[in-house]
């Protein structure tokens, strides 16, 4: 068990709302957990409905915009989105989901009662080759004063093994943070040399029915392959932190909901984890554009 300063869960003893003690301990040990089919059908249907509205909107686009990140073969007839940026800022249903659903109770079980929302995104991963995401840690993209930030991924469709589902390397949150620059250039992923040192073969790639929720810590190394199936793999991701984690960069400053307290009381003191945090550039570009070198 890491010492208190380096723990990614809040102090024990708090009554749990959704998770079991075993799930909480697994998150602390492995840096991620999987909650199969946890979300109810009513939410899944509402989220699918609003997601489809944005896919419709994307048909008229010829190239990526700050909100719609498109695959290179996107067309009006066959829309292929890589990502919808900041869905919680774009539609009240997404915001209600982020701020009032069971997600917040799960977060409370892990990091305590004082919670800030950081940002959200919807990665579609189109059928027949939707983009890979290289091995990376999240926190260098949006550094904070401590390592409570965590991301909940919600499967909007059933996910099987050939759909480019995300893989998590157990225990990798306890390693030192990796350098996600290549020399002077921010690349947002681990170098080949660092990947060789990691036990990537131990990665767990959760599958499951629509409504499955994954939770991963901001230090956990994860990545995903291209989608080789004939089905889209929409994954709705939302990131939260403890209220006493403060951001070093202003990625969310333009977002109406970004870095906003959604439960509990605001922190008057920042909590600093003693371990250093690499700081990525504050200019907002998606992980796909960065990792694919689309300058
Ligand atoms: O959508 C995926 O497969 C992975 C997403 C991810 O790791 C990220 O956006 O940071």
Tab-separated table of N, CA and C and ligand atoms in Angstrom, residues 82-83 121-125 131-134 136-138 141-142 151 163-168 216 222-225 233 235 237 287-288, ligand 1:
chain	number	residue	atom	x	y	z
A	82	UNK	N	-13.590	11.288	-34.913
A	82	UNK	CA	-12.702	10.710	-33.900
A	82	UNK	C	-13.199	11.148	-32.534
A	83	UNK	N	-13.484	12.434	-32.412
A	83	UNK	CA	-13.885	12.932	-31.085
A	83	UNK	C	-14.826	14.120	-31.192
A	121	UNK	N	-15.240	14.272	-23.042
A	121	UNK	CA	-15.020	14.094	-24.486
A	121	UNK	C	-15.712	12.806	-24.912
A	122	UNK	N	-16.032	12.725	-26.180
A	122	UNK	CA	-16.692	11.527	-26.700
A	122	UNK	C	-15.873	11.017	-27.880
A	123	UNK	N	-15.195	9.894	-27.660
A	123	UNK	CA	-14.379	9.290	-28.715
A	123	UNK	C	-15.219	8.237	-29.434
A	124	UNK	N	-15.385	8.398	-30.741
A	124	UNK	CA	-16.308	7.513	-31.459
A	124	UNK	C	-15.662	6.224	-31.938
A	125	UNK	N	-14.432	6.292	-32.378
A	125	UNK	CA	-13.723	5.127	-32.947
A	125	UNK	C	-14.581	4.432	-34.003
A	131	UNK	N	-9.279	5.340	-35.421
A	131	UNK	CA	-7.898	5.631	-34.971
A	131	UNK	C	-7.469	4.961	-33.652
A	132	UNK	N	-6.214	4.529	-33.633
A	132	UNK	CA	-5.600	4.029	-32.389
A	132	UNK	C	-5.298	5.195	-31.445
A	133	UNK	N	-5.112	4.876	-30.163
A	133	UNK	CA	-4.584	5.839	-29.182
A	133	UNK	C	-3.354	5.177	-28.568
A	134	UNK	N	-2.192	5.821	-28.749
A	134	UNK	CA	-0.935	5.200	-28.293
A	134	UNK	C	-0.845	5.204	-26.770
A	136	UNK	N	-0.193	6.051	-23.194
A	136	UNK	CA	0.053	7.370	-22.598
A	136	UNK	C	-0.489	7.404	-21.181
A	137	UNK	N	-0.079	8.435	-20.451
A	137	UNK	CA	-0.700	8.789	-19.172
A	137	UNK	C	-1.406	10.122	-19.384
A	138	UNK	N	-2.544	10.321	-18.709
A	138	UNK	CA	-3.358	11.507	-18.966
A	138	UNK	C	-2.825	12.772	-18.300
A	141	UNK	N	-1.229	15.784	-19.851
A	141	UNK	CA	-2.059	16.627	-20.728
A	141	UNK	C	-2.718	17.754	-19.935
A	142	UNK	N	-3.089	17.436	-18.687
A	142	UNK	CA	-3.777	18.444	-17.857
A	142	UNK	C	-3.262	18.307	-16.421
A	151	UNK	N	-10.694	9.383	-14.633
A	151	UNK	CA	-11.591	9.468	-15.789
A	151	UNK	C	-12.522	8.267	-15.816
A	163	UNK	N	-12.772	-4.170	-31.178
A	163	UNK	CA	-13.309	-2.824	-31.449
A	163	UNK	C	-12.361	-1.704	-31.044
A	164	UNK	N	-11.115	-2.059	-30.717
A	164	UNK	CA	-10.170	-1.020	-30.310
A	164	UNK	C	-10.515	-0.508	-28.921
A	165	UNK	N	-10.885	-1.455	-28.055
A	165	UNK	CA	-11.208	-1.060	-26.674
A	165	UNK	C	-9.940	-0.661	-25.931
A	166	UNK	N	-10.113	0.130	-24.901
A	166	UNK	CA	-8.949	0.671	-24.183
A	166	UNK	C	-8.325	-0.417	-23.311
A	167	UNK	N	-6.980	-0.468	-23.305
A	167	UNK	CA	-6.248	-1.380	-22.420
A	167	UNK	C	-5.540	-0.585	-21.335
A	168	UNK	N	-5.578	-1.103	-20.110
A	168	UNK	CA	-4.958	-0.447	-18.952
A	168	UNK	C	-3.856	-1.357	-18.407
A	216	UNK	N	-10.313	5.049	-14.544
A	216	UNK	CA	-8.848	4.942	-14.473
A	216	UNK	C	-8.240	6.214	-13.904
A	222	UNK	N	-2.368	3.765	-20.439
A	222	UNK	CA	-3.428	3.107	-21.203
A	222	UNK	C	-3.322	3.490	-22.675
A	223	UNK	N	-4.006	2.733	-23.507
A	223	UNK	CA	-3.993	3.000	-24.948
A	223	UNK	C	-4.991	2.080	-25.615
A	224	UNK	N	-5.196	2.276	-26.920
A	224	UNK	CA	-6.159	1.420	-27.615
A	224	UNK	C	-5.752	1.289	-29.083
A	225	UNK	N	-6.117	0.133	-29.661
A	225	UNK	CA	-5.767	-0.151	-31.058
A	225	UNK	C	-6.837	0.418	-31.995
A	233	UNK	N	-17.477	2.315	-31.899
A	233	UNK	CA	-17.227	2.100	-30.467
A	233	UNK	C	-17.257	3.434	-29.718
A	235	UNK	N	-17.196	5.943	-26.914
A	235	UNK	CA	-16.770	5.893	-25.507
A	235	UNK	C	-16.847	7.314	-24.964
A	237	UNK	N	-16.147	9.909	-22.186
A	237	UNK	CA	-15.150	10.012	-21.110
A	237	UNK	C	-15.364	11.294	-20.326
A	287	UNK	N	-5.865	14.483	-28.471
A	287	UNK	CA	-4.808	13.474	-28.375
A	287	UNK	C	-4.551	12.852	-29.747
A	288	UNK	N	-5.592	12.746	-30.580
A	288	UNK	CA	-5.398	12.151	-31.897
A	288	UNK	C	-4.507	13.036	-32.759
B	1	LIG	O1	-10.852	6.274	-27.001
B	1	LIG	C1	-9.915	5.542	-26.704
B	1	LIG	O2	-9.771	4.423	-27.180
B	1	LIG	C2	-8.861	5.979	-25.701
B	1	LIG	C3	-9.090	7.333	-25.205
B	1	LIG	C4	-7.993	7.876	-24.354
B	1	LIG	O3	-7.200	7.182	-23.790
B	1	LIG	C5	-7.908	9.330	-24.202
B	1	LIG	O4	-8.652	10.040	-24.903
B	1	LIG	O5	-7.088	9.773	-23.371
